[in-house]
mmCIF file of C-alpha atoms in Angstrom:
data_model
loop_
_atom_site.group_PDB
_atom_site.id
_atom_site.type_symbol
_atom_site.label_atom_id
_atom_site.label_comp_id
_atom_site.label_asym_id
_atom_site.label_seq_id
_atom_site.Cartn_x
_atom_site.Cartn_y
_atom_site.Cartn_z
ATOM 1 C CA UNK G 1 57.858 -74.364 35.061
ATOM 2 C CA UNK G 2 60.339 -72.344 33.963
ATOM 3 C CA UNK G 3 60.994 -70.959 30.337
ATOM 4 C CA UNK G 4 64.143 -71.617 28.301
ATOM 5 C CA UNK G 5 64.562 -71.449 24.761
ATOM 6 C CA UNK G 6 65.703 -73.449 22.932
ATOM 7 C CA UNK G 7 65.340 -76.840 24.873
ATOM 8 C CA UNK G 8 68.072 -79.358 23.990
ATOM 9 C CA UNK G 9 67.236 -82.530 23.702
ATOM 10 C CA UNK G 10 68.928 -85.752 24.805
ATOM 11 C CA UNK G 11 72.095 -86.410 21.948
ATOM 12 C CA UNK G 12 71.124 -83.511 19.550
ATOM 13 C CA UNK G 13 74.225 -82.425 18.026
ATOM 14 C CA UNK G 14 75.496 -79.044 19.942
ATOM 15 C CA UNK G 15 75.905 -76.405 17.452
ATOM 16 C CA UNK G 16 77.099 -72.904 17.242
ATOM 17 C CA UNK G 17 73.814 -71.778 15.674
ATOM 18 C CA UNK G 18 72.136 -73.650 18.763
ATOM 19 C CA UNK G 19 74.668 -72.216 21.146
ATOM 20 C CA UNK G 20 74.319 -68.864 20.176
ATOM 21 C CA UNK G 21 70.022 -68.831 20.034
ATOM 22 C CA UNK G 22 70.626 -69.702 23.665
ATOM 23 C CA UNK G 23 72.325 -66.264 24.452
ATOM 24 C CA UNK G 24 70.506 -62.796 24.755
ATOM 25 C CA UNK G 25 70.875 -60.327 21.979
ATOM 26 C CA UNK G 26 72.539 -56.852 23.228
ATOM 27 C CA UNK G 27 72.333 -53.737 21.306
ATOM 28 C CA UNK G 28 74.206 -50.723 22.296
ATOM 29 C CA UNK G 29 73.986 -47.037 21.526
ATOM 30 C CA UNK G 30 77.459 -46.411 20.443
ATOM 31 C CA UNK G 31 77.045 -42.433 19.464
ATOM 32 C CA UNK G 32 74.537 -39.760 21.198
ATOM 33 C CA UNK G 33 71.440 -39.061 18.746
ATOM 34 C CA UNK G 34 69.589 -35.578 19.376
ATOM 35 C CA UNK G 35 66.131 -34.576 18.250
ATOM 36 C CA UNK G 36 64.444 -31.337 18.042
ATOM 37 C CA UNK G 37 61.882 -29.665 16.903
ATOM 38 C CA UNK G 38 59.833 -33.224 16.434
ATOM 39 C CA UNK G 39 57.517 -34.798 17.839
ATOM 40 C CA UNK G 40 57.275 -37.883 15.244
ATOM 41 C CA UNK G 41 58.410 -40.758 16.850
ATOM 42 C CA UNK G 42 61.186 -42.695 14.828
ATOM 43 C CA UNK G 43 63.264 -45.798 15.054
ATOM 44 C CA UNK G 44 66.534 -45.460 17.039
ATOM 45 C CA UNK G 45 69.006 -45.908 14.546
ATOM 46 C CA UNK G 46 71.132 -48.623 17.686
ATOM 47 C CA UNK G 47 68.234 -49.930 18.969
ATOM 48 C CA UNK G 48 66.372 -52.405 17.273
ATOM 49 C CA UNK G 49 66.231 -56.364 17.166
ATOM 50 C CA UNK G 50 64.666 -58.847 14.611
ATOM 51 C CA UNK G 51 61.994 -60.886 16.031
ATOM 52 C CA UNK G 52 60.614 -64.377 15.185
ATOM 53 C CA UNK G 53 57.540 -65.041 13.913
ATOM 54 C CA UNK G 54 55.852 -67.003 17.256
ATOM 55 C CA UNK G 55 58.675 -66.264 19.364
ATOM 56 C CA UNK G 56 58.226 -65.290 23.142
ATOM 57 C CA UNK G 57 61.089 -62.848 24.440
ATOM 58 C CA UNK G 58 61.370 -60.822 27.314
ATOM 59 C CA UNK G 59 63.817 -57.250 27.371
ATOM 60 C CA UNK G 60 65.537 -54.940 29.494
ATOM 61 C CA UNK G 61 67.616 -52.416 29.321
ATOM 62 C CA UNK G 62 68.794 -48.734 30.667
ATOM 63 C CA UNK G 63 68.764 -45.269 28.413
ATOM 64 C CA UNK G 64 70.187 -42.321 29.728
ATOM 65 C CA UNK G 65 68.787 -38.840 28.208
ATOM 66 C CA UNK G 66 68.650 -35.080 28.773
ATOM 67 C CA UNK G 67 66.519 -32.323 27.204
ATOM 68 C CA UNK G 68 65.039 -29.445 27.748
ATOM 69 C CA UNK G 69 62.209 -29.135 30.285
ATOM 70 C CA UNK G 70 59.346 -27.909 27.854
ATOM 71 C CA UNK G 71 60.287 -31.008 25.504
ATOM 72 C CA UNK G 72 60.787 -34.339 27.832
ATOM 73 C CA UNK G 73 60.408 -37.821 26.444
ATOM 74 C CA UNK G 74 58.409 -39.299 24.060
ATOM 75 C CA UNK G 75 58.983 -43.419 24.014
ATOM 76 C CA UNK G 76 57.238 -45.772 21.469
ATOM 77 C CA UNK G 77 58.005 -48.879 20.248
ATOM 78 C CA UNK G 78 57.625 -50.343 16.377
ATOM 79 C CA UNK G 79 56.692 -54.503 16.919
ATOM 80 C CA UNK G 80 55.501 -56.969 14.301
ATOM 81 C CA UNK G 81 51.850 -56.832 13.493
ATOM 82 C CA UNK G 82 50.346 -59.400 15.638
ATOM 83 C CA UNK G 83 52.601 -58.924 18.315
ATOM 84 C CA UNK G 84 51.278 -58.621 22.195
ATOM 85 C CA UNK G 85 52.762 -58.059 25.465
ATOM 86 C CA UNK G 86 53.478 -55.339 28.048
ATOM 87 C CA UNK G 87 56.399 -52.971 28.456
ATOM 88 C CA UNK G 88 57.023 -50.699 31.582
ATOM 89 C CA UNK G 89 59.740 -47.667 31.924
ATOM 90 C CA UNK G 90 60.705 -47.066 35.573
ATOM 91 C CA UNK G 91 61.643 -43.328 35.036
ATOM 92 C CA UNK G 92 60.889 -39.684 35.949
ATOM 93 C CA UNK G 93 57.403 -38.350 35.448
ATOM 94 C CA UNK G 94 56.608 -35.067 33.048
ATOM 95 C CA UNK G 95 57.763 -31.711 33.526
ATOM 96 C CA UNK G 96 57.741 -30.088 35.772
ATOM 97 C CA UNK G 97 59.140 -32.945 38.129
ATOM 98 C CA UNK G 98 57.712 -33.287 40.981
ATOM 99 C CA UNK G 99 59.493 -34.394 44.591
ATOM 100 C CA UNK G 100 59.126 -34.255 48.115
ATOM 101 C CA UNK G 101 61.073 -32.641 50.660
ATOM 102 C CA UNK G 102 62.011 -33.305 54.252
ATOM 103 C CA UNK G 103 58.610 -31.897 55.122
ATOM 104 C CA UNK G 104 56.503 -34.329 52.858
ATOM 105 C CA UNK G 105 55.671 -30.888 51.047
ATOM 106 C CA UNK G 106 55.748 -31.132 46.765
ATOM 107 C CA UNK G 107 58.424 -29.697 45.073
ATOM 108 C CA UNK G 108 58.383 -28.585 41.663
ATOM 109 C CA UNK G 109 61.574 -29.032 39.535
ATOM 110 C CA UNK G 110 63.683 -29.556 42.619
ATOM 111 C CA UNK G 111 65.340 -32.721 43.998
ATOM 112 C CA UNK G 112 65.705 -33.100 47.313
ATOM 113 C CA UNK G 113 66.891 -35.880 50.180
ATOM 114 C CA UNK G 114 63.855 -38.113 49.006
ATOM 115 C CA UNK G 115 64.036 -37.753 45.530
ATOM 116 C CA UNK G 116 61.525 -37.452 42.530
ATOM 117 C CA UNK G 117 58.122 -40.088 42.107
ATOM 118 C CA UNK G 118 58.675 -42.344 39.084
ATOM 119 C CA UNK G 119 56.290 -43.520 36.289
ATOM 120 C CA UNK G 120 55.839 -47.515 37.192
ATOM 121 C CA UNK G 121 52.779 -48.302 34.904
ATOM 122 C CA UNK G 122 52.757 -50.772 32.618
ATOM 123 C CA UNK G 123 51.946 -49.923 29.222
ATOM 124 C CA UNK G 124 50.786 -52.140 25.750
ATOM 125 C CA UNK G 125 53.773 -53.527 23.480
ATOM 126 C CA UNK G 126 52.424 -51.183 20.984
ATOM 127 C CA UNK G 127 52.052 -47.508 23.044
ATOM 128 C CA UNK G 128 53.890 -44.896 24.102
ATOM 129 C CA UNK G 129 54.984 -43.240 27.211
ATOM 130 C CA UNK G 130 56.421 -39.724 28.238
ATOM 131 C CA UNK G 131 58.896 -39.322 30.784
ATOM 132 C CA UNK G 132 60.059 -36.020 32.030
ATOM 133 C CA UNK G 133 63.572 -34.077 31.612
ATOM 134 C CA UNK G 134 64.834 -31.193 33.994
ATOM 135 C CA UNK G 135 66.461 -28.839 31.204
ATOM 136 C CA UNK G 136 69.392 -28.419 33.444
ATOM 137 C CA UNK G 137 72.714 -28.346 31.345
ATOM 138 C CA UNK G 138 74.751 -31.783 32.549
ATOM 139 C CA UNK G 139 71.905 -33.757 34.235
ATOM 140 C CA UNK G 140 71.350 -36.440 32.189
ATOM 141 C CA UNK G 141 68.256 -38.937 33.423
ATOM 142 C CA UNK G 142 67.303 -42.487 32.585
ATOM 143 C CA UNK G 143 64.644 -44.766 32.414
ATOM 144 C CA UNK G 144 65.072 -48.657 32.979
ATOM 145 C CA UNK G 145 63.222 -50.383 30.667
ATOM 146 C CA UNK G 146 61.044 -54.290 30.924
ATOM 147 C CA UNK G 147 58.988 -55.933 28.723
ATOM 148 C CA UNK G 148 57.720 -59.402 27.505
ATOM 149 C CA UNK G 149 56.525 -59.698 24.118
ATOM 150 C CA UNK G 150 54.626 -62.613 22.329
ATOM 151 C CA UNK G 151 55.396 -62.612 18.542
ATOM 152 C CA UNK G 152 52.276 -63.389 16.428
ATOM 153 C CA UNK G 153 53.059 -64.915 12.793
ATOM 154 C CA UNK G 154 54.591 -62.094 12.028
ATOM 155 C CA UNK G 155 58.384 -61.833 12.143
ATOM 156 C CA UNK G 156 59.882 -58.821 11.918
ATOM 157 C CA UNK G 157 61.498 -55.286 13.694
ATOM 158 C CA UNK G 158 61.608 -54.741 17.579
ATOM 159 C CA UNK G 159 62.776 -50.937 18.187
ATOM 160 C CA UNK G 160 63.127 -48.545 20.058
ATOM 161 C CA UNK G 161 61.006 -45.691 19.008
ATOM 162 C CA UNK G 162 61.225 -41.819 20.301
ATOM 163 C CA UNK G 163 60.997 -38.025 19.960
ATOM 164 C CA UNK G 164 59.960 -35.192 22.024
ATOM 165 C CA UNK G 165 56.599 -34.917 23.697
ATOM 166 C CA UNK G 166 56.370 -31.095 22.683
ATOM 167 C CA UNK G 167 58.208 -29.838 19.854
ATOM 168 C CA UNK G 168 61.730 -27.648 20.924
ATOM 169 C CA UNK G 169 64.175 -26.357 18.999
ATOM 170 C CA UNK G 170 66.890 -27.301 21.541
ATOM 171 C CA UNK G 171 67.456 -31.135 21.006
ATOM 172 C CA UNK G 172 66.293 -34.288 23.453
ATOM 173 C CA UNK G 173 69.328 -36.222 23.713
ATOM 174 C CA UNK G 174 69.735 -40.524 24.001
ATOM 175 C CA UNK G 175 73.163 -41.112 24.909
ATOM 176 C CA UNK G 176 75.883 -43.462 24.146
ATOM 177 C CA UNK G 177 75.808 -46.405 25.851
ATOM 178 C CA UNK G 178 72.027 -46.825 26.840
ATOM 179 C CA UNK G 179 71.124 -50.093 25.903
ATOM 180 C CA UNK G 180 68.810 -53.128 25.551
ATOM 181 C CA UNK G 181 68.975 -56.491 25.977
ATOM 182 C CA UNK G 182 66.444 -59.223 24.150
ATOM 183 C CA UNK G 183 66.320 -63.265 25.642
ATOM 184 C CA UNK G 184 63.864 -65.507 23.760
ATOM 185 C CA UNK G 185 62.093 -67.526 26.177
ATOM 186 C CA UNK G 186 59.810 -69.606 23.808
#
């Protein structure tokens, strides 16, 4: 059976409270952020939600980032103690990126007709993931992000959590306009 949250029942009184825990929460970067030199993963200062204590929710969203090659992506989450669930990040792998060319040969740093392999594994709530970046000036990348998280009695912050993998002291960018999107389901 499907999910919904919450369930209306027959002649409750339609409210804009009620209305509005129906819809999904966005949040939206609305100015780039750059780290460097760090490798401390922090709180995205657009990308957080509040979560309920025993609530069910499930999340997607896209962020689009650069960097330079021998820093890449570092993402982490913060979540309420108690919380479980699984997240995954379709997005580039480490650097040096890794493709294939026309003659099924690997390819270091170098996209060709067939592209680059992604990262498709699914990862705790509560870990962290690296994804790659090309250090090419202008070529931004981006990682579409899934999850479903189960609340334990413990409301509190959802966020999006990041720095670089390897400390630089040219910055890893998250630019404006990546964002997520948060539907409670239970």
């Amino acid at each position: 059976m499907a999910e919904a949250y919450p369930t209306p029942l027959a002649g409750q009184r339609i409210t804009a409270s009620l209305l509005r825990s129906m819809q999904p929460q966005v949040v939206r970067k609305t100015s780039d952020t750059s780290r460097a030199a760090t490798t401390t993963v922090t709180p995205d200062p657009h990308l957080q939600f509040d979560l309920v204590a025993g609530g069910v929710y499930v999340m997607d969203g896209w962020i689009k980032y650069d960097g330079p090659s021998a820093a890449d992506l570092n993402i982490d989450w913060s979540v309420p103690s108690g919380t479980l669930g699984e997240w995954v990040g379709f997005g580039g792998g480490l650097s040096p990126m890794i493709s294939f060319n026309a003659s099924a040969v690997l390819v270091t740093d170098s996209q060709q007709s067939r592209g680059y392999t992604i990262r498709t594994e699914s990862t705790d709530v509560a870990a962290s993931r690296a994804f790659g970046t090309l250090g090419l000036t202008g070529v931004q990348l981006s990682v579409a992000l899934y999850s479903t998280l189960r609340v334990g009695s413990v409301s509190g912050t959802y966020s999006l959590d990041w720095a670089q993998v390897t400390s630089d002291a040219s910055p890893v960018t998250l630019y404006t306009d990546s964002w997520l999107r948060l539907q409670r389901i239970a």
